[in-house]
PDB file of C-alpha atoms in Angstrom:
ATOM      1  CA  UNK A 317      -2.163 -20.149  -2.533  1.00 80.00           C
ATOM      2  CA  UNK A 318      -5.474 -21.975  -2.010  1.00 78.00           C
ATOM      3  CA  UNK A 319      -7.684 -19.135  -1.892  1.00 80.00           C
ATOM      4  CA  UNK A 320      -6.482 -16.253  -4.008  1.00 86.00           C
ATOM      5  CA  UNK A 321      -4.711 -17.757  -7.005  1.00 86.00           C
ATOM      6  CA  UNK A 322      -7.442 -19.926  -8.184  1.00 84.00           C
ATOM      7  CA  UNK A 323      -9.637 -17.097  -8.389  1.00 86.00           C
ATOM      8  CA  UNK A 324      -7.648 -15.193 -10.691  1.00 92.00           C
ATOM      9  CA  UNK A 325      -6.808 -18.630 -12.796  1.00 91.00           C
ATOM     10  CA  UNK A 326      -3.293 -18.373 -11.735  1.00 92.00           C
ATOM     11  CA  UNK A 327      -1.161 -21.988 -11.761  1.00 93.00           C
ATOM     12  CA  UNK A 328       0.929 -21.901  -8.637  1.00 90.00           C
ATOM     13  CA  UNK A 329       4.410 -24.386  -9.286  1.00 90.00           C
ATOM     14  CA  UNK A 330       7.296 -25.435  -7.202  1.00 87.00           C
ATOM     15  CA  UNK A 331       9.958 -27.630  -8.849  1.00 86.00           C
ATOM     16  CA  UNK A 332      11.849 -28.707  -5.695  1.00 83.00           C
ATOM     17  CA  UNK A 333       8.557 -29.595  -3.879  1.00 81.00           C
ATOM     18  CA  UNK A 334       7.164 -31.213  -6.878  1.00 84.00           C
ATOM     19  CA  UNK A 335       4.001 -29.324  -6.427  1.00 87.00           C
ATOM     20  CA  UNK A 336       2.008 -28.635 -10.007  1.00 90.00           C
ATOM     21  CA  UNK A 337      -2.039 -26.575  -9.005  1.00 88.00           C
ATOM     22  CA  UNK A 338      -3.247 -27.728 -12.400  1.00 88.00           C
ATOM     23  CA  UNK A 339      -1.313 -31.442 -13.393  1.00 89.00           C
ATOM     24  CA  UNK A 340      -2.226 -32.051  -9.349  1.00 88.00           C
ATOM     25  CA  UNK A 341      -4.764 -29.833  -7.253  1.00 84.00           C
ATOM     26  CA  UNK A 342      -4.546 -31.768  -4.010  1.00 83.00           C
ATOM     27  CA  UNK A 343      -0.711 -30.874  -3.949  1.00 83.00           C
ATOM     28  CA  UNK A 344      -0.946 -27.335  -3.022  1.00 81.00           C
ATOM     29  CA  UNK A 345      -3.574 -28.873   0.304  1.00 81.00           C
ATOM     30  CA  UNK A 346      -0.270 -30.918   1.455  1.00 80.00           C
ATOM     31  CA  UNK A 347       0.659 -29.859   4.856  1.00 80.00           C
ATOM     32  CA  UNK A 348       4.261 -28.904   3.542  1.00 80.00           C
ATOM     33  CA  UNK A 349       3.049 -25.821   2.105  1.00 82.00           C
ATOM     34  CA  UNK A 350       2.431 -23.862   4.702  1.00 83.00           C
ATOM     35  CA  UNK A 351       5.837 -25.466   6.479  1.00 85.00           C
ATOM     36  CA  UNK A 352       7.578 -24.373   4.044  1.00 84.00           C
ATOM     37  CA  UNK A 353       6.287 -21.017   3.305  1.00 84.00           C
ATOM     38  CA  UNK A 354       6.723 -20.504   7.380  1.00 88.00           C
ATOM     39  CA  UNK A 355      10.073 -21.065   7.250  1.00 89.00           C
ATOM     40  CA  UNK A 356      10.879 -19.249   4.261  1.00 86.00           C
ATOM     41  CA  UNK A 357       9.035 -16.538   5.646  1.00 89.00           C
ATOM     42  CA  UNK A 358      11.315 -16.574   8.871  1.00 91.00           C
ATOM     43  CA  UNK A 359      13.940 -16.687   6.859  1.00 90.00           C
ATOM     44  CA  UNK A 360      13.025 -13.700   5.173  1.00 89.00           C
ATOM     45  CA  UNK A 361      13.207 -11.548   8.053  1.00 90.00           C
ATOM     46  CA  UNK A 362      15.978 -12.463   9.443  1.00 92.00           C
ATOM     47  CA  UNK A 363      17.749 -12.084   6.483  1.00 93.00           C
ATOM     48  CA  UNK A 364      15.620  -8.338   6.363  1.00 90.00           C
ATOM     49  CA  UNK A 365      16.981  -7.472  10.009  1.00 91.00           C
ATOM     50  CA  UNK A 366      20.768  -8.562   9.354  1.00 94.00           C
ATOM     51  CA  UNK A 367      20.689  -6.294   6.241  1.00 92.00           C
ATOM     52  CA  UNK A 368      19.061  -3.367   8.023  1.00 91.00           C
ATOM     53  CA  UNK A 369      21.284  -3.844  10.723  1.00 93.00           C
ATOM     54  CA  UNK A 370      24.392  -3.521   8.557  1.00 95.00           C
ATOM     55  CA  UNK A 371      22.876  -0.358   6.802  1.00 93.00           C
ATOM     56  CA  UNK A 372      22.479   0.917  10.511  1.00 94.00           C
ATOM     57  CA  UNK A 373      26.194   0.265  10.679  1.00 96.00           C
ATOM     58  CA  UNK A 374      27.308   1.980   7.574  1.00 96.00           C
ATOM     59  CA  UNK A 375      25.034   5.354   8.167  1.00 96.00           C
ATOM     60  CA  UNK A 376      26.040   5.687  11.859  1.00 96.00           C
ATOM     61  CA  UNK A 377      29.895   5.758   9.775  1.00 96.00           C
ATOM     62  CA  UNK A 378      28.842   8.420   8.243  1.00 96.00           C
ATOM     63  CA  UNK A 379      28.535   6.254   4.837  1.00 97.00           C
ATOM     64  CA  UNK A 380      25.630   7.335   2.158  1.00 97.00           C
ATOM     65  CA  UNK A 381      23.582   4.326   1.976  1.00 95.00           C
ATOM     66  CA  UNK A 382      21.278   6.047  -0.768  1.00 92.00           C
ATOM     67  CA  UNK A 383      20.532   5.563  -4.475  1.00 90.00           C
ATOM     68  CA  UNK A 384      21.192   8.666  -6.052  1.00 91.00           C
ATOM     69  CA  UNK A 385      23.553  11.788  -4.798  1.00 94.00           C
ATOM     70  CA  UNK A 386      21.982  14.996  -3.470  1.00 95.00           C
ATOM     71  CA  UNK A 387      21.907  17.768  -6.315  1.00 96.00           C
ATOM     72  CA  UNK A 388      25.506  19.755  -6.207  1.00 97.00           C
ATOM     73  CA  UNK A 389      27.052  16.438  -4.999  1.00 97.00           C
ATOM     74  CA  UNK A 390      28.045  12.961  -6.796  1.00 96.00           C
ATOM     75  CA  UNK A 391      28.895   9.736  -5.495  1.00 95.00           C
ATOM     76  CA  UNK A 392      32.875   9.519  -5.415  1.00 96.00           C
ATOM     77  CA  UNK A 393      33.566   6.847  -7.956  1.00 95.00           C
ATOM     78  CA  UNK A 394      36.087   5.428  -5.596  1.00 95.00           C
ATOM     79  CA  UNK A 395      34.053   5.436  -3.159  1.00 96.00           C
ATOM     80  CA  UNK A 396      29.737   5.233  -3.971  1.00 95.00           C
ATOM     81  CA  UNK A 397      29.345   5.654  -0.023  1.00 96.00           C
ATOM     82  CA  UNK A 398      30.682   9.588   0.001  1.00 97.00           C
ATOM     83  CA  UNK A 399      30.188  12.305  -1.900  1.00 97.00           C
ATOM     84  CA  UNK A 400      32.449  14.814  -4.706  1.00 97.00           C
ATOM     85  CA  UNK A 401      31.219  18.211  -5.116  1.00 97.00           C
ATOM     86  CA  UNK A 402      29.145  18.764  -8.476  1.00 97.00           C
ATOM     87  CA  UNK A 403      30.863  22.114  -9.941  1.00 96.00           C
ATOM     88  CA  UNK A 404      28.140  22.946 -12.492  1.00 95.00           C
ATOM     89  CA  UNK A 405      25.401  22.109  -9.817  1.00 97.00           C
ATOM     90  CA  UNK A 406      27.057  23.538  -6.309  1.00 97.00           C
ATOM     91  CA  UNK A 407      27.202  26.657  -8.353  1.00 97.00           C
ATOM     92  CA  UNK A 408      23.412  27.064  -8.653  1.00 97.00           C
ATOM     93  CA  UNK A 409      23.108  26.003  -4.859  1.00 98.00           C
ATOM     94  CA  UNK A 410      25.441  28.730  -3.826  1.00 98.00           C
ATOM     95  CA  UNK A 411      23.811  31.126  -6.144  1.00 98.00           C
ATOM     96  CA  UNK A 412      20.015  30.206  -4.715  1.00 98.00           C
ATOM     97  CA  UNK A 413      21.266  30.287  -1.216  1.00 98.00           C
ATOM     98  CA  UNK A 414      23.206  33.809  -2.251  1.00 97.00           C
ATOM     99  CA  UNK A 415      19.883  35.538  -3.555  1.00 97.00           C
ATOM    100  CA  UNK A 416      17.919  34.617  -0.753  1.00 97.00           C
ATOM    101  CA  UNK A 417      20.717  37.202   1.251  1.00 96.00           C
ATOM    102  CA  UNK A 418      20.020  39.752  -1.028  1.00 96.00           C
ATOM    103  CA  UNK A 419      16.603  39.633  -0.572  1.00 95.00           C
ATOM    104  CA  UNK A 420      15.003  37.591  -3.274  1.00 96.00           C
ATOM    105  CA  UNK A 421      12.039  35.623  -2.395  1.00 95.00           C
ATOM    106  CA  UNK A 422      12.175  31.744  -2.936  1.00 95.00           C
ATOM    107  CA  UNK A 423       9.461  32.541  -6.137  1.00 95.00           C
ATOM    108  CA  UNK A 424      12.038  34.817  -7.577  1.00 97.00           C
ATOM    109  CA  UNK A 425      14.959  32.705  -7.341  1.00 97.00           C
ATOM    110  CA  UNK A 426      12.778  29.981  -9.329  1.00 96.00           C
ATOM    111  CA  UNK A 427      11.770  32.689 -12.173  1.00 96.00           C
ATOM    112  CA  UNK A 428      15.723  33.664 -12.272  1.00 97.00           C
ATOM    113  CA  UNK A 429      17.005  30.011 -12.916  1.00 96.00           C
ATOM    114  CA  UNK A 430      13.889  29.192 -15.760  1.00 95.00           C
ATOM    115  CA  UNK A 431      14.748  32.633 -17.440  1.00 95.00           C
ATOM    116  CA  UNK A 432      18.475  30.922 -17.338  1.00 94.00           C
ATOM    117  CA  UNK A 433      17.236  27.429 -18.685  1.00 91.00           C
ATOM    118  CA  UNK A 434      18.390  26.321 -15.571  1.00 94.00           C
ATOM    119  CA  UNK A 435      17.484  22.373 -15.215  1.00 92.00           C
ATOM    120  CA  UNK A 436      15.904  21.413 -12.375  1.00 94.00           C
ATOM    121  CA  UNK A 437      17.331  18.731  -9.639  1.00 94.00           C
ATOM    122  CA  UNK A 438      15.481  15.810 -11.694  1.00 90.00           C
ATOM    123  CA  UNK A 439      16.028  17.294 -14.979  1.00 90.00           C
ATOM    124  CA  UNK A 440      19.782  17.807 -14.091  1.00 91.00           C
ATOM    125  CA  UNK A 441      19.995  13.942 -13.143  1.00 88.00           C
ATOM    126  CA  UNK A 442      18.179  13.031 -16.668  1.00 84.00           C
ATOM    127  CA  UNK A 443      20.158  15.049 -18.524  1.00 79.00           C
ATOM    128  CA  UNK A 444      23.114  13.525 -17.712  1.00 75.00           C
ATOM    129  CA  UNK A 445      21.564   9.916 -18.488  1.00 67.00           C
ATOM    130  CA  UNK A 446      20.280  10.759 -21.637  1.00 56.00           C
ATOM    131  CA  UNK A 447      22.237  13.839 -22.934  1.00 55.00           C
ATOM    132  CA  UNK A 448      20.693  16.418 -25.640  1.00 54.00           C
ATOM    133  CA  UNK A 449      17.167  15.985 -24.983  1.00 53.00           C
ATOM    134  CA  UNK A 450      15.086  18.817 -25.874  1.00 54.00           C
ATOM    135  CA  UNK A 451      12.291  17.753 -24.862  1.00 50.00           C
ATOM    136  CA  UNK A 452      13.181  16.433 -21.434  1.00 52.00           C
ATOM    137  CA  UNK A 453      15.025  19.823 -20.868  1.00 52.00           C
ATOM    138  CA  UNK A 454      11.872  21.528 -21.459  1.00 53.00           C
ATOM    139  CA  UNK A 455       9.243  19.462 -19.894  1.00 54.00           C
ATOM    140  CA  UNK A 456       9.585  20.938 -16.330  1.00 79.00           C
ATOM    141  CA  UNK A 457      10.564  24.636 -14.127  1.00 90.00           C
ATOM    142  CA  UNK A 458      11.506  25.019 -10.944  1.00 95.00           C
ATOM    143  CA  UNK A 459       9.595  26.542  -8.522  1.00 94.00           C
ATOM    144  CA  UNK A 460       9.319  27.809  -4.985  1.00 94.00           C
ATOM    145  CA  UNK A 461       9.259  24.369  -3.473  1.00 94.00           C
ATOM    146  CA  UNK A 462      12.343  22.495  -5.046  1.00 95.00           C
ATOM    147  CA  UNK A 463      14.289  26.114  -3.941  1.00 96.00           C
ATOM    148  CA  UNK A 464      12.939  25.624  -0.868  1.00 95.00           C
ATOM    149  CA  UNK A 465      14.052  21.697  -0.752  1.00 95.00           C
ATOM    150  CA  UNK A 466      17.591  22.951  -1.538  1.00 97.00           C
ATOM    151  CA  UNK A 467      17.319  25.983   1.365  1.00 97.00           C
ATOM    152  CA  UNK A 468      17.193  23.576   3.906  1.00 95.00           C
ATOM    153  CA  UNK A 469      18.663  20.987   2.841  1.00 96.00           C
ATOM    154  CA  UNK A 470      21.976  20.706   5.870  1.00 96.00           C
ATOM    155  CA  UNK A 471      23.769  18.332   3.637  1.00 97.00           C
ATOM    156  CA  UNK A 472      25.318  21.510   1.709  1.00 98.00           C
ATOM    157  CA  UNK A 473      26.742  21.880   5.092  1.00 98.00           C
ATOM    158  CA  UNK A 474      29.109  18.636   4.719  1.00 97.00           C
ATOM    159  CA  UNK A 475      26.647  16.716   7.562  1.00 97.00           C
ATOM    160  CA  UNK A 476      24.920  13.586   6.299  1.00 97.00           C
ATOM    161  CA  UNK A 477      21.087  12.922   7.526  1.00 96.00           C
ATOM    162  CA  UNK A 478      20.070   9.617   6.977  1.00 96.00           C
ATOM    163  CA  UNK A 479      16.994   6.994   8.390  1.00 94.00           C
ATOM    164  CA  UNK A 480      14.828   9.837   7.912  1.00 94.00           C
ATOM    165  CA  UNK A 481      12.250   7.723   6.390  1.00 92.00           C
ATOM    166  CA  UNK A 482      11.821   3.602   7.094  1.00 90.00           C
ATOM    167  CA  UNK A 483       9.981   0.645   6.160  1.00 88.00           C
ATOM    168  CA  UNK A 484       7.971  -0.796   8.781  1.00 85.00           C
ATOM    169  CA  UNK A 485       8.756  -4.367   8.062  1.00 83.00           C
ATOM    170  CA  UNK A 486      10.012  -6.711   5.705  1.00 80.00           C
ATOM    171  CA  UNK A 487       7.040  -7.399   3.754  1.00 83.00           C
ATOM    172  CA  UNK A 488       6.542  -4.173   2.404  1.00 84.00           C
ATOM    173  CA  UNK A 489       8.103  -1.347   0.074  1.00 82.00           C
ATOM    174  CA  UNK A 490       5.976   1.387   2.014  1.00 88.00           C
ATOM    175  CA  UNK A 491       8.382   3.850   3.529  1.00 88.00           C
ATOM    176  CA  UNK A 492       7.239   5.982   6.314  1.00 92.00           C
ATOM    177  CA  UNK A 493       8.753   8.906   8.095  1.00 94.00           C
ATOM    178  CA  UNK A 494      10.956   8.795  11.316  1.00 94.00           C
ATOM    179  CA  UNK A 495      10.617  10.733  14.232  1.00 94.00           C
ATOM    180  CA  UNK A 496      13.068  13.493  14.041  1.00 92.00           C
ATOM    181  CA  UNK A 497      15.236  12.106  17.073  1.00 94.00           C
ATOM    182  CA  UNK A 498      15.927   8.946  15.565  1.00 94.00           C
ATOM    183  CA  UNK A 499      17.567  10.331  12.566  1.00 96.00           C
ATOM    184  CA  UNK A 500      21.366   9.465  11.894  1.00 96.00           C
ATOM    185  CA  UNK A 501      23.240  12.701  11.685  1.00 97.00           C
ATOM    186  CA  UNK A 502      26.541  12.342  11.270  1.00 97.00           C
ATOM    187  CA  UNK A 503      29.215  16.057  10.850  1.00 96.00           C
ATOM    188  CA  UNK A 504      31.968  16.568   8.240  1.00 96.00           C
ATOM    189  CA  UNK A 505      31.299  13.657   6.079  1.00 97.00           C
ATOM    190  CA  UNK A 506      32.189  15.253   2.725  1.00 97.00           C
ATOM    191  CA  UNK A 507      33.213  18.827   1.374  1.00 97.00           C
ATOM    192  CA  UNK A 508      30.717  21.881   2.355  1.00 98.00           C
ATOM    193  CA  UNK A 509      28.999  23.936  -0.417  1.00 98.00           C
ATOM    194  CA  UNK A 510      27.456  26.259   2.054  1.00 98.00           C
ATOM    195  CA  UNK A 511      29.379  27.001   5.277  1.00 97.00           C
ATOM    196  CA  UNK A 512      27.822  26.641   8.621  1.00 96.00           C
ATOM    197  CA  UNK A 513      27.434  30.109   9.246  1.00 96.00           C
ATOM    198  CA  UNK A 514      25.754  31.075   6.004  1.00 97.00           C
ATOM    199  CA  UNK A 515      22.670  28.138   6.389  1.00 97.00           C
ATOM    200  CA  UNK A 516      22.247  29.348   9.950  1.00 97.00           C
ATOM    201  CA  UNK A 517      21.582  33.018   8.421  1.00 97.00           C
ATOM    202  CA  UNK A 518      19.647  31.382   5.462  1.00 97.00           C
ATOM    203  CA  UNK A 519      17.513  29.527   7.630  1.00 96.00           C
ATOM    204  CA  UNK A 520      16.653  32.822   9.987  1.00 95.00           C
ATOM    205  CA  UNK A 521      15.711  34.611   7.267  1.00 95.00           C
ATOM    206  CA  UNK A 522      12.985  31.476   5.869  1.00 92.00           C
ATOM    207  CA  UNK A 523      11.861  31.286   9.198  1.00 90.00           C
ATOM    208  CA  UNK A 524      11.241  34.996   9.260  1.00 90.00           C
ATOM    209  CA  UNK A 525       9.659  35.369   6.393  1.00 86.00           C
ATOM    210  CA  UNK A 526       7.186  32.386   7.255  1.00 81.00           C
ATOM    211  CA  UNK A 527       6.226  33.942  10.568  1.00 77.00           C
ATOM    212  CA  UNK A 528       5.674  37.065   8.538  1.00 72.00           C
ATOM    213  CA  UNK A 529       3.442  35.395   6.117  1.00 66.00           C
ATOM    214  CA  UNK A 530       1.499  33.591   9.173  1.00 55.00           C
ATOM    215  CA  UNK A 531       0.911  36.527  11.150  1.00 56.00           C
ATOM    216  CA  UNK A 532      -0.848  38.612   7.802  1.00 56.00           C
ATOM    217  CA  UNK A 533      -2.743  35.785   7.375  1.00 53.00           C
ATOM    218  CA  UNK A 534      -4.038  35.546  10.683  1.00 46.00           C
ATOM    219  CA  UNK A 535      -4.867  39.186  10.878  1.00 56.00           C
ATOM    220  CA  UNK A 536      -6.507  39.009   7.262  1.00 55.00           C
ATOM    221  CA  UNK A 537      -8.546  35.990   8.971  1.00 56.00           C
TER     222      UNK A 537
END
């Protein structure tokens, strides 16, 4: 307050304290300030901690805390803390996870679905916000990656994963990623699109295929 904002010409006001930077300069040196802004501060966190806390609560329940449902699900309108299968987009999950058992590579799948006008994951989302744009539909393709995203992805499997990534503290909208055994995993929170069985397979045949790749690189190297 008495360093930064008068460098960038900024007036700094606060009704209830009666404090004016440009009708009364000395008022922002008043002792009161920084009081004040200590105990708002503390207040700040602990009303940060009590709300993370609850959120703790609800994902250990096995209830979505997120923004947005994951594609081939949406949030149950009677519920926004569960999920109701997405027909028109568990179809394209079962038929990406379905190719990669016949053999198609994750670079083929994506070439399939844009030859289809398939929308993406995002696109899909948009599109349903803001219906009959053209040029929204076309602006992006999938590729190998967002297939990928959706391979291995064990919500299809009806478990929820949550607190995989954090903020480190009140004061900050950086989120940063959690080690792997502090994640909340919760089983049979919502309807499967993929059974058990079939991600297990799907994921041995990814893994195969990467330790394929690796090992012709290393011998190319």
């Amino acid at each position: 307050i008495e360093n930064i904002l008068p460098g960038y010409n900024v007036r700094f006001i606060s009704i209830i304290d009666e404090i004016d930077s440009f009708k009364n300069p000395k008022s922002v040196s008043s002792i009161a300030v920084p009081l004040k802004n200590l105990m708002n501060d503390q207040y700040a966190r602990d009303i940060s901690e009590k709300v993370r806390s609850t959120l703790k609560i609800k994902q250990f329940n096995g209830e979505f805390i997120g923004v947005t449902a994951p594609y081939g699900y949406l949030k149950n309108p009677k519920d926004k803390h569960k999920f109701i299968i997405d027909k028109e987009a568990s179809y394209i999950v079962k038929k990406i996870f379905n190719m990669i058992l016949l053999g198609k590579s994750r670079k083929e799948i994506a070439e399939h679905l844009n030859n289809k006008n398939v929308l993406t994951p995002s696109l899909y989302k948009l599109s349903n916000e803001i219906p009959n744009n053209e040029e929204l539909i076309c602006s992006k393709k999938w590729n190998a990656e967002i297939v990928n995203r959706i391979l291995r992805n064990e919500t299809y499997t009806g478990t929820l994963i949550q607190n995989i990534k954090t903020k480190p503290n009140y004061r900050t909208d950086k989120l940063i990623d959690v080690n792997k055994d502090e994640w909340i995993i919760v089983k049979n929170t919502h309807e499967p699109i993929i059974q058990k069985e079939l991600f297990e397979k799907v994921q041995e045949i990814r893994k195969s295929r990467e330790n394929k790749k690796y090992s012709c690189s290393f011998r190319s190297g």
